[in-house]
Short mmCIF file of C-alpha atoms in Angstrom, two decimals:
data_model
loop_
_atom_site.label_atom_id
_atom_site.label_comp_id
_atom_site.label_asym_id
_atom_site.label_seq_id
_atom_site.Cartn_x
_atom_site.Cartn_y
_atom_site.Cartn_z
CA MET A 1 -16.65 -3.12 3.84
CA ASP A 2 -18.14 -1.69 7.28
CA ILE A 3 -14.98 -3.01 8.65
CA SER A 4 -13.78 0.40 11.30
CA ILE A 5 -10.20 0.84 10.51
CA ASN A 6 -7.70 1.97 13.14
CA THR A 7 -4.86 3.88 12.65
CA PHE A 8 -1.89 5.63 14.77
CA ASN A 9 -3.12 7.21 18.38
CA THR A 10 -2.96 10.65 18.97
CA SER A 11 -3.04 10.11 22.82
CA GLY A 12 -2.76 7.14 25.66
CA ASP A 13 0.40 4.85 26.79
CA ARG A 14 3.49 4.93 26.11
CA ALA A 15 4.21 2.06 22.82
CA LEU A 16 5.25 -0.91 23.63
CA LEU A 17 7.91 -1.07 21.17
CA ASP A 18 9.69 1.35 20.11
CA PRO A 19 7.99 2.19 15.94
CA ARG A 20 11.52 1.82 14.02
CA THR A 21 11.69 -2.65 15.57
CA SER A 22 7.84 -2.15 14.60
CA ILE A 23 8.58 -1.32 11.57
CA TYR A 24 11.68 -3.79 11.05
CA ALA A 25 8.23 -6.60 12.27
CA ILE A 26 6.33 -5.65 9.38
CA ILE A 27 9.56 -6.26 7.12
CA VAL A 28 10.90 -9.39 8.46
CA ILE A 29 6.78 -11.00 8.71
CA SER A 30 5.87 -10.41 5.15
CA VAL A 31 9.51 -11.58 3.87
CA VAL A 32 8.24 -14.93 5.66
CA MET A 33 5.43 -14.80 5.52
CA ILE A 34 4.98 -14.06 1.08
CA GLY A 35 8.16 -15.42 -0.12
CA GLY A 36 8.55 -18.92 2.28
CA ARG A 37 8.63 -22.39 1.71
CA LEU A 38 6.08 -24.95 3.30
CA SER A 39 8.46 -27.28 4.21
CA GLY A 40 11.51 -27.83 6.34
CA ILE A 41 12.62 -25.10 8.77
CA GLU A 42 11.18 -22.02 6.72
CA TYR A 43 7.30 -23.60 8.04
CA ILE A 44 8.18 -23.49 10.78
CA LEU A 45 10.01 -19.92 10.69
CA ARG A 46 6.63 -19.63 9.22
CA VAL A 47 4.48 -21.05 12.26
CA ILE A 48 6.42 -18.55 14.34
CA SER A 49 6.45 -15.22 12.42
CA CYS A 50 2.96 -15.51 12.00
CA MET A 51 2.40 -16.07 15.77
CA ILE A 52 4.22 -12.66 16.56
CA PRO A 53 0.71 -10.66 16.09
CA VAL A 54 -0.96 -12.52 18.42
CA VAL A 55 1.52 -11.36 21.57
CA PHE A 56 0.72 -8.13 21.21
CA LEU A 57 -2.52 -8.20 20.52
CA PHE A 58 -3.16 -10.38 23.68
CA ALA A 59 -1.12 -7.41 25.35
CA LYS A 60 -3.11 -4.79 23.94
CA LYS A 61 -5.71 -6.10 25.79
CA ASN A 62 -8.41 -7.20 22.54
CA TYR A 63 -9.01 -10.94 23.22
CA LYS A 64 -11.37 -10.68 20.45
CA LEU A 65 -9.75 -9.86 17.25
CA GLY A 66 -6.39 -11.87 19.01
CA MET A 67 -8.41 -15.16 19.36
CA ILE A 68 -10.06 -14.57 16.60
CA TYR A 69 -6.80 -14.04 14.58
CA PHE A 70 -5.05 -16.76 16.26
CA LEU A 71 -7.54 -19.91 15.48
CA LEU A 72 -7.45 -18.16 11.66
CA ALA A 73 -3.35 -18.53 11.59
CA LEU A 74 -3.43 -22.11 13.03
CA LEU A 75 -6.22 -23.31 10.23
CA ALA A 76 -4.04 -21.91 7.99
CA MET A 77 -1.27 -23.20 8.95
CA ILE A 78 -2.56 -26.80 9.65
CA ILE A 79 -3.74 -26.74 6.36
CA GLU A 80 -0.11 -25.82 5.11
CA GLY A 81 1.66 -28.40 7.00
CA SER A 82 -0.75 -31.47 6.53
CA ALA A 83 -3.35 -31.14 3.34
CA ILE A 84 -1.21 -29.23 0.24
CA GLN A 85 1.02 -31.67 0.27
CA THR A 86 -1.41 -34.59 0.38
CA SER A 87 -3.85 -33.55 -2.15
CA SER A 88 -3.85 -32.46 -6.00
CA GLY A 89 -5.41 -31.12 -8.81
CA PHE A 90 -8.46 -28.53 -8.15
CA LEU A 91 -9.24 -29.55 -4.20
CA ASN A 92 -4.73 -28.61 -3.63
CA LEU A 93 -5.86 -25.06 -6.25
CA LEU A 94 -8.31 -24.13 -3.79
CA LEU A 95 -7.02 -24.98 -0.29
CA VAL A 96 -3.86 -22.87 -2.19
CA ILE A 97 -5.98 -19.96 -1.92
CA ILE A 98 -8.03 -20.25 0.87
CA SER A 99 -4.69 -20.73 2.75
CA GLY A 100 -2.65 -18.55 1.10
CA THR A 101 -5.37 -15.63 1.43
CA ILE A 102 -5.03 -15.93 5.25
CA SER A 103 -1.20 -16.60 5.30
CA ARG A 104 0.39 -13.97 2.90
CA PHE A 105 -1.49 -11.62 3.22
CA VAL A 106 -3.45 -11.17 6.95
CA PRO A 107 -0.12 -11.27 9.13
CA GLN A 108 1.81 -8.82 7.91
CA PHE A 109 -1.75 -6.91 8.15
CA MET A 110 -2.19 -7.78 11.87
CA MET A 111 1.40 -7.24 12.28
CA ALA A 112 0.19 -3.27 10.80
CA TYR A 113 -2.59 -2.96 12.54
CA CYS A 114 -1.19 -4.32 16.58
CA PHE A 115 1.68 -1.23 15.48
CA MET A 116 -0.92 0.92 14.18
CA SER A 117 -3.30 0.78 17.72
CA TYR A 118 -0.30 0.80 19.51
CA THR A 119 1.78 4.01 18.22
CA LYS A 120 1.05 7.61 18.37
CA VAL A 121 1.32 9.54 15.20
CA SER A 122 4.39 11.68 17.66
CA GLU A 123 6.78 8.60 18.59
CA LEU A 124 6.26 7.81 14.66
CA ILE A 125 7.30 10.94 13.57
CA VAL A 126 10.25 11.23 16.32
CA SER A 127 11.89 7.30 15.02
CA LEU A 128 11.62 8.85 11.55
CA GLU A 129 13.05 11.84 11.53
CA LYS A 130 16.28 9.89 13.79
CA MET A 131 16.11 7.62 10.93
CA HIS A 132 16.61 10.45 8.97
CA LEU A 133 14.33 10.66 6.70
CA PRO A 134 13.61 13.79 4.05
CA ASP A 135 10.29 16.60 6.23
CA VAL A 136 8.23 15.96 3.12
CA VAL A 137 8.13 12.19 3.13
CA ILE A 138 7.71 12.21 6.76
CA ILE A 139 4.95 14.60 7.08
CA SER A 140 3.28 13.28 3.98
CA LEU A 141 3.32 9.30 5.61
CA ALA A 142 1.88 10.64 8.43
CA VAL A 143 -0.61 12.16 7.26
CA MET A 144 -1.26 9.25 4.62
CA PHE A 145 -1.97 6.74 7.52
CA ARG A 146 -4.27 9.51 9.14
CA PHE A 147 -6.36 9.41 5.93
CA PHE A 148 -6.92 5.73 5.37
CA PRO A 149 -9.79 6.35 7.97
CA THR A 150 -11.03 9.39 6.94
CA ILE A 151 -11.59 7.40 3.19
CA ALA A 152 -13.58 4.72 4.52
CA GLU A 153 -15.74 6.77 6.98
CA GLU A 154 -16.77 9.00 4.01
CA ASN A 155 -17.45 5.96 1.72
CA ARG A 156 -19.97 5.19 3.97
CA CYS A 157 -21.73 8.53 3.88
CA VAL A 158 -21.37 8.26 0.17
CA VAL A 159 -22.99 4.47 0.36
CA ASP A 160 -25.50 6.29 2.51
CA ALA A 161 -26.67 8.51 0.58
CA MET A 162 -26.76 6.18 -2.60
CA ASN A 163 -28.79 4.45 -1.01
CA MET A 164 -31.28 6.91 0.43
CA ARG A 165 -31.60 7.27 -2.98
CA LYS A 166 -32.41 4.29 -3.94
CA THR A 167 -29.72 3.73 -6.71
CA LYS A 168 -29.00 0.48 -5.18
CA THR A 169 -31.90 -0.90 -7.30
CA LYS A 170 -29.79 0.85 -10.69
CA LYS A 171 -27.39 -0.87 -12.10
CA PHE A 172 -23.86 1.09 -13.03
CA SER A 173 -21.37 -0.04 -15.25
CA LEU A 174 -18.00 -0.34 -13.74
CA ILE A 175 -16.42 3.28 -15.03
CA GLU A 176 -19.67 4.69 -14.14
CA ARG A 177 -19.43 2.68 -10.07
CA LEU A 178 -15.93 4.41 -10.30
CA GLU A 179 -17.31 7.96 -11.65
CA TYR A 180 -19.69 7.86 -8.85
CA GLN A 181 -18.32 7.01 -6.38
CA ILE A 182 -14.91 8.30 -6.56
CA VAL A 183 -15.51 11.39 -7.28
CA PRO A 184 -17.24 12.20 -4.48
CA ILE A 185 -15.38 11.00 -2.21
CA MET A 186 -11.86 13.22 -4.02
CA MET A 187 -13.88 16.23 -3.41
CA GLN A 188 -14.73 15.91 0.27
CA SER A 189 -10.42 15.29 0.62
CA VAL A 190 -10.37 17.95 -0.95
CA ARG A 191 -11.90 20.39 1.12
CA ILE A 192 -10.69 17.54 4.33
CA ALA A 193 -6.90 18.29 3.36
CA ASP A 194 -7.60 22.48 3.07
CA GLU A 195 -8.80 22.44 6.53
CA LEU A 196 -5.84 20.12 7.66
CA SER A 197 -3.08 22.17 6.76
CA GLN A 198 -5.25 25.24 7.88
CA ALA A 199 -4.33 23.37 11.00
CA ALA A 200 -1.25 22.46 10.72
CA MET A 201 -0.52 26.07 10.26
CA THR A 202 -1.73 27.12 13.52
CA LYS A 203 0.19 24.57 15.12
CA GLY A 204 3.82 25.46 12.90
CA LEU A 205 4.31 23.65 11.14
CA GLY A 206 5.55 26.14 8.62
CA ILE A 207 8.20 27.22 10.54
CA ASN A 208 11.81 25.42 9.12
CA ILE A 209 12.81 25.14 13.24
CA HIS A 210 13.54 22.14 14.41
CA ARG A 211 10.41 21.19 16.53
CA THR A 212 10.74 19.82 19.88
CA HIS A 213 8.53 16.09 21.64
CA ILE A 214 7.78 15.69 24.84
CA CYS A 215 6.89 11.52 24.09
CA GLU A 216 9.85 9.52 25.18
CA VAL A 217 11.34 7.28 21.93
CA GLY A 218 14.01 4.49 21.99
CA PHE A 219 14.89 1.07 22.44
CA ARG A 220 14.10 -0.89 25.35
CA TYR A 221 15.44 -4.67 26.80
CA ARG A 222 12.14 -5.74 24.94
CA ASP A 223 13.05 -3.67 22.19
CA TYR A 224 16.54 -5.71 21.90
CA LEU A 225 14.62 -8.73 22.60
CA MET A 226 12.09 -8.85 19.54
CA ILE A 227 15.36 -7.13 17.42
CA ILE A 228 17.35 -10.14 18.01
CA LEU A 229 14.15 -12.88 17.77
CA LEU A 230 13.44 -11.09 14.69
CA THR A 231 17.29 -10.81 13.32
CA ALA A 232 17.71 -15.34 13.89
CA ILE A 233 13.87 -15.72 11.60
CA LEU A 234 15.37 -12.96 8.90
CA LEU A 235 19.02 -15.42 8.73
CA LEU A 236 18.17 -18.88 9.50
CA PHE A 237 15.94 -17.71 5.75
CA PHE A 238 18.38 -16.91 4.28
CA ILE A 239 21.09 -19.23 5.16
CA TYR A 240 18.74 -22.35 4.49
CA MET B 1 -3.37 26.24 -9.91
CA GLY B 2 -2.99 29.41 -8.37
CA GLU B 3 0.34 30.98 -7.02
CA SER B 4 3.26 29.18 -8.17
CA LYS B 5 5.27 29.50 -4.91
CA ASN B 6 9.06 27.49 -4.85
CA GLY B 7 9.95 24.82 -2.65
CA ILE B 8 7.42 22.33 -1.20
CA THR B 9 5.10 23.86 1.15
CA VAL B 10 3.26 22.47 4.15
CA LYS B 11 0.21 22.18 2.29
CA ASP B 12 1.68 20.71 -0.26
CA CYS B 13 2.71 17.49 1.77
CA ILE B 14 -1.29 17.54 3.00
CA ASN B 15 -2.02 17.02 -0.61
CA ILE B 16 1.29 14.10 -0.96
CA GLY B 17 -0.52 12.28 1.99
CA VAL B 18 -4.24 12.70 0.74
CA PHE B 19 -4.24 11.41 -2.22
CA ALA B 20 -1.48 8.68 -1.48
CA ALA B 21 -3.89 6.84 1.03
CA ILE B 22 -6.58 6.85 -2.21
CA TYR B 23 -3.97 6.29 -5.25
CA ILE B 24 -3.02 3.50 -1.79
CA VAL B 25 -6.91 2.25 -1.97
CA VAL B 26 -7.46 2.33 -5.33
CA PHE B 27 -4.80 0.60 -6.78
CA PHE B 28 -5.41 -1.99 -3.64
CA ILE B 29 -9.58 -2.74 -4.70
CA THR B 30 -8.46 -3.55 -8.21
CA SER B 31 -5.80 -5.76 -7.46
CA PHE B 32 -7.58 -8.14 -6.02
CA VAL B 33 -8.28 -9.01 -9.25
CA GLY B 34 -4.87 -10.67 -9.73
CA TYR B 35 -5.86 -13.01 -7.81
CA ILE B 36 -6.68 -15.35 -10.94
CA PRO B 37 -3.91 -15.97 -12.63
CA VAL B 38 -5.14 -15.00 -16.99
CA LEU B 39 -6.22 -12.00 -14.87
CA MET B 40 -2.56 -10.95 -13.67
CA VAL B 41 -1.55 -10.57 -17.08
CA ILE B 42 -3.67 -7.32 -17.76
CA LEU B 43 -3.71 -6.62 -14.17
CA GLY B 44 -1.15 -3.17 -14.83
CA ILE B 45 -3.61 -1.18 -17.44
CA LEU B 46 -6.96 -2.14 -14.81
CA CYS B 47 -4.73 -0.36 -12.56
CA SER B 48 -3.29 2.38 -14.25
CA ILE B 49 -6.76 2.91 -15.44
CA THR B 50 -8.60 2.69 -12.36
CA THR B 51 -5.68 5.49 -9.84
CA GLY B 52 -5.79 7.85 -13.35
CA ILE B 53 -8.91 9.77 -11.91
CA PRO B 54 -6.76 10.12 -8.33
CA LEU B 55 -3.35 11.16 -10.07
CA MET B 56 -4.95 13.98 -12.64
CA LEU B 57 -6.21 15.42 -9.59
CA PHE B 58 -3.26 15.04 -8.06
CA PHE B 59 -1.41 15.88 -11.04
CA SER B 60 -3.74 19.54 -10.88
CA LYS B 61 -2.64 20.02 -7.35
CA SER B 62 1.81 19.70 -7.94
CA HIS B 63 3.72 22.50 -8.52
CA THR B 64 6.97 23.01 -8.39
CA PHE B 65 9.09 19.42 -8.78
CA GLY B 66 10.16 17.43 -6.34
CA MET B 67 6.12 16.81 -5.51
CA ILE B 68 5.21 13.72 -7.73
CA THR B 69 9.17 12.52 -6.43
CA ALA B 70 7.91 11.89 -3.50
CA PHE B 71 4.11 10.32 -4.43
CA SER B 72 6.08 7.85 -5.94
CA VAL B 73 8.51 7.43 -2.93
CA ILE B 74 5.93 6.93 -0.90
CA LEU B 75 3.94 5.07 -3.10
CA GLY B 76 7.27 2.72 -3.87
CA LEU B 77 7.70 2.85 0.47
CA PHE B 78 4.11 1.92 1.20
CA MET B 79 4.66 -1.12 -1.15
CA VAL B 80 8.34 -2.20 0.21
CA LEU B 81 6.27 -2.28 4.13
CA MET B 82 4.06 -4.64 2.49
CA GLY B 83 6.41 -6.87 1.52
CA ARG B 84 7.19 -6.05 -2.41
CA PRO B 85 10.92 -6.76 -3.14
CA TRP B 86 12.90 -4.06 -2.26
CA TYR B 87 13.71 -2.79 -5.72
CA SER B 88 9.98 -1.53 -6.21
CA ILE B 89 11.20 1.56 -4.38
CA LEU B 90 14.17 2.44 -6.77
CA ILE B 91 11.88 2.06 -10.26
CA ALA B 92 9.21 4.12 -8.01
CA LEU B 93 12.09 7.21 -7.87
CA VAL B 94 13.13 6.53 -11.32
CA THR B 95 9.54 7.21 -12.68
CA GLY B 96 8.30 9.70 -10.07
CA LEU B 97 11.53 12.19 -11.14
CA ALA B 98 11.01 11.23 -14.88
CA SER B 99 7.39 11.51 -14.91
CA ASP B 100 8.20 15.51 -12.55
CA TYR B 101 10.83 16.50 -15.32
CA ILE B 102 7.84 15.98 -18.08
CA MET B 103 5.82 18.13 -15.82
CA GLN B 104 8.24 21.02 -15.41
CA ILE B 105 9.09 21.13 -19.68
CA GLY B 106 4.61 21.53 -19.61
CA LYS B 107 6.15 24.12 -15.75
CA TYR B 108 3.07 22.35 -14.49
CA LYS B 109 0.51 23.00 -16.18
CA SER B 110 -0.10 22.03 -19.37
CA ILE B 111 -2.90 19.35 -19.23
CA ASN B 112 -1.93 16.91 -22.64
CA LYS B 113 1.83 17.26 -20.08
CA ALA B 114 0.37 15.84 -17.58
CA VAL B 115 -1.43 12.86 -18.86
CA VAL B 116 1.81 11.93 -20.40
CA SER B 117 3.48 12.57 -17.14
CA SER B 118 0.38 9.84 -15.70
CA GLY B 119 1.03 7.33 -18.88
CA VAL B 120 5.22 7.30 -17.35
CA PHE B 121 4.09 7.41 -13.49
CA SER B 122 2.11 4.98 -13.83
CA LEU B 123 5.68 2.38 -15.29
CA TRP B 124 6.09 1.93 -11.35
CA MET B 125 3.71 -0.46 -10.99
CA ILE B 126 6.57 -3.25 -13.17
CA GLY B 127 8.40 -3.52 -10.07
CA MET B 128 6.38 -6.01 -8.58
CA THR B 129 5.73 -8.40 -11.47
CA LEU B 130 9.82 -8.02 -12.85
CA PRO B 131 10.53 -10.48 -10.28
CA MET B 132 8.86 -13.00 -12.52
CA PHE B 133 11.16 -12.27 -15.47
CA PHE B 134 15.08 -12.99 -16.69
CA GLY B 135 17.50 -14.04 -14.16
CA ASP B 136 15.34 -14.50 -11.17
CA ARG B 137 13.24 -16.00 -13.45
CA GLU B 138 12.69 -19.79 -12.41
CA ALA B 139 13.93 -19.35 -9.32
CA TYR B 140 11.28 -17.84 -8.89
CA PHE B 141 7.94 -20.24 -9.80
CA GLU B 142 9.95 -22.29 -7.86
CA SER B 143 9.83 -20.28 -4.63
CA ILE B 144 6.41 -19.92 -5.06
CA ARG B 145 5.52 -23.70 -6.62
CA GLU B 146 4.91 -25.27 -2.86
CA GLY B 147 3.58 -22.18 -1.44
CA TYR B 148 1.05 -21.40 -4.23
CA GLY B 149 0.36 -24.99 -5.64
CA ASP B 150 1.42 -26.52 -9.26
CA ALA B 151 -1.93 -25.71 -10.56
CA PHE B 152 -1.51 -21.68 -9.91
CA VAL B 153 1.73 -21.53 -11.21
CA ASP B 154 1.91 -23.53 -14.06
CA VAL B 155 -1.49 -21.46 -15.49
CA LEU B 156 0.65 -19.31 -14.53
CA TYR B 157 4.40 -19.54 -16.07
CA ARG B 158 2.78 -20.33 -18.99
CA LEU B 159 0.80 -17.53 -19.40
CA THR B 160 4.52 -15.63 -18.81
CA PRO B 161 7.22 -15.63 -21.27
CA ASN B 162 10.06 -13.58 -20.91
CA TRP B 163 8.26 -10.67 -24.13
CA MET B 164 5.38 -10.43 -21.70
CA PHE B 165 7.54 -8.53 -19.46
CA TYR B 166 7.90 -5.68 -22.46
CA VAL B 167 3.98 -6.61 -23.79
CA MET B 168 3.25 -5.66 -19.61
CA THR B 169 5.13 -2.39 -19.54
CA VAL B 170 4.37 -0.76 -22.69
CA LEU B 171 -0.08 -2.28 -21.42
CA THR B 172 0.99 -0.26 -18.13
CA PHE B 173 2.08 2.87 -20.18
CA ILE B 174 -1.42 2.76 -22.43
CA GLY B 175 -3.32 2.34 -19.22
CA GLY B 176 -1.49 5.10 -18.10
CA ILE B 177 -1.77 6.91 -19.92
CA LEU B 178 -5.70 5.97 -20.97
CA GLY B 179 -6.35 6.89 -17.17
CA GLY B 180 -4.97 9.65 -17.53
CA LEU B 181 -7.03 10.91 -19.98
CA LEU B 182 -10.28 8.99 -17.70
CA GLY B 183 -9.59 11.62 -15.21
CA ARG B 184 -9.18 14.41 -17.98
CA ALA B 185 -12.49 14.73 -18.86
CA VAL B 186 -13.76 13.59 -15.18
CA LEU B 187 -11.79 16.85 -13.74
CA LYS B 188 -13.13 18.18 -16.51
CA LYS B 189 -16.73 17.31 -16.16
CA HIS B 190 -16.67 17.75 -11.93
CA PHE B 191 -14.09 19.92 -10.25
CA MET B 192 -13.48 22.76 -13.10
CA LYS B 193 -17.34 22.94 -12.74
CA ALA B 194 -17.75 23.66 -8.58
CA GLY B 195 -14.34 25.68 -9.51
CA MET B 196 -12.07 23.44 -7.90
CA VAL B 197 -8.76 22.94 -10.13
#
């Protein structure tokens, strides 16, 4: 897997949406995309909600990914709108698997990707504090999201090291594979966790005093617009 | 496991986050197997075996009540964000508290209690399979019929009568125990030798 994963930035412009709105958007999109039926008004709602991430991808000037995602989503929607109803048997199963993989899992991943690419870590933490979550959950969540790209990086290093020693040609059993790949990653992770906690301590995270923030977080008119749109989708989805 | 400070420190929070990330990555890679309907039944046992390794290492790092609960609540929260049913977070809370309690009996030092605790902890996964059974059963299958197509749903429906829920729960528990044993073996072989536990 050679996909570079972006998570929350540490610097940059103010987020396009308030983090709370973005989380709401992820939840609504995943409810509609995973549970929705393929006929009637729910199909229209699916089309609308799978196009929401496209707007943010283009707003972030990520045209390439935006176009790829747009075409994929369009393909899946066309298959779901027409081909599934008219086909049957094995072909039906195949089409369901292809379009289902795209439409049921990719949109909320895309929305989460947008959320991570335009939100800063500090903005996320402030808005989670405004939601009155306990500190343990907030810090752990922030660390967790920060850590996914690190795991990908470490995994690449392990695979490189294995290739260098020509272990690629050897056949491993599943358990061996698990051991040889996960154990080095975990060794590294333990060390990184230690360093990270020392860095956090020097920045005063260990003191039990309310921390202040410089970044601005709050609802703007586009947040209200987005919330109204999402609530309308959710209401229509549950009523019909 | 050195110091036994009271309360959860920043270091613990960071450990929770790091191991939650590893756990989720391992969990997701394993659960791709679920696309094949027949294997959906043994998905619980598979996932709980493979995630045993990071889980046992995390258990060896935990030293106070609440860490394991926070860990499982974060997993539940992540799953809800990914669009699983909302009550899976409640089940995660309960199993997290239970496994925290089991660890506390062993004062967070007993490795046998950790294996049992790993079995109990793995039960949080059944929250995600719950809509397939009992009251919502017919409604759930009707709702995914149009989405996943007749072939997939019929195979899945035939494979999962109501008693299958209990079988899956027991299988997941056994898987958790096996994962704990696997994790214990790996800890002994690699981490204790390197002096990291």
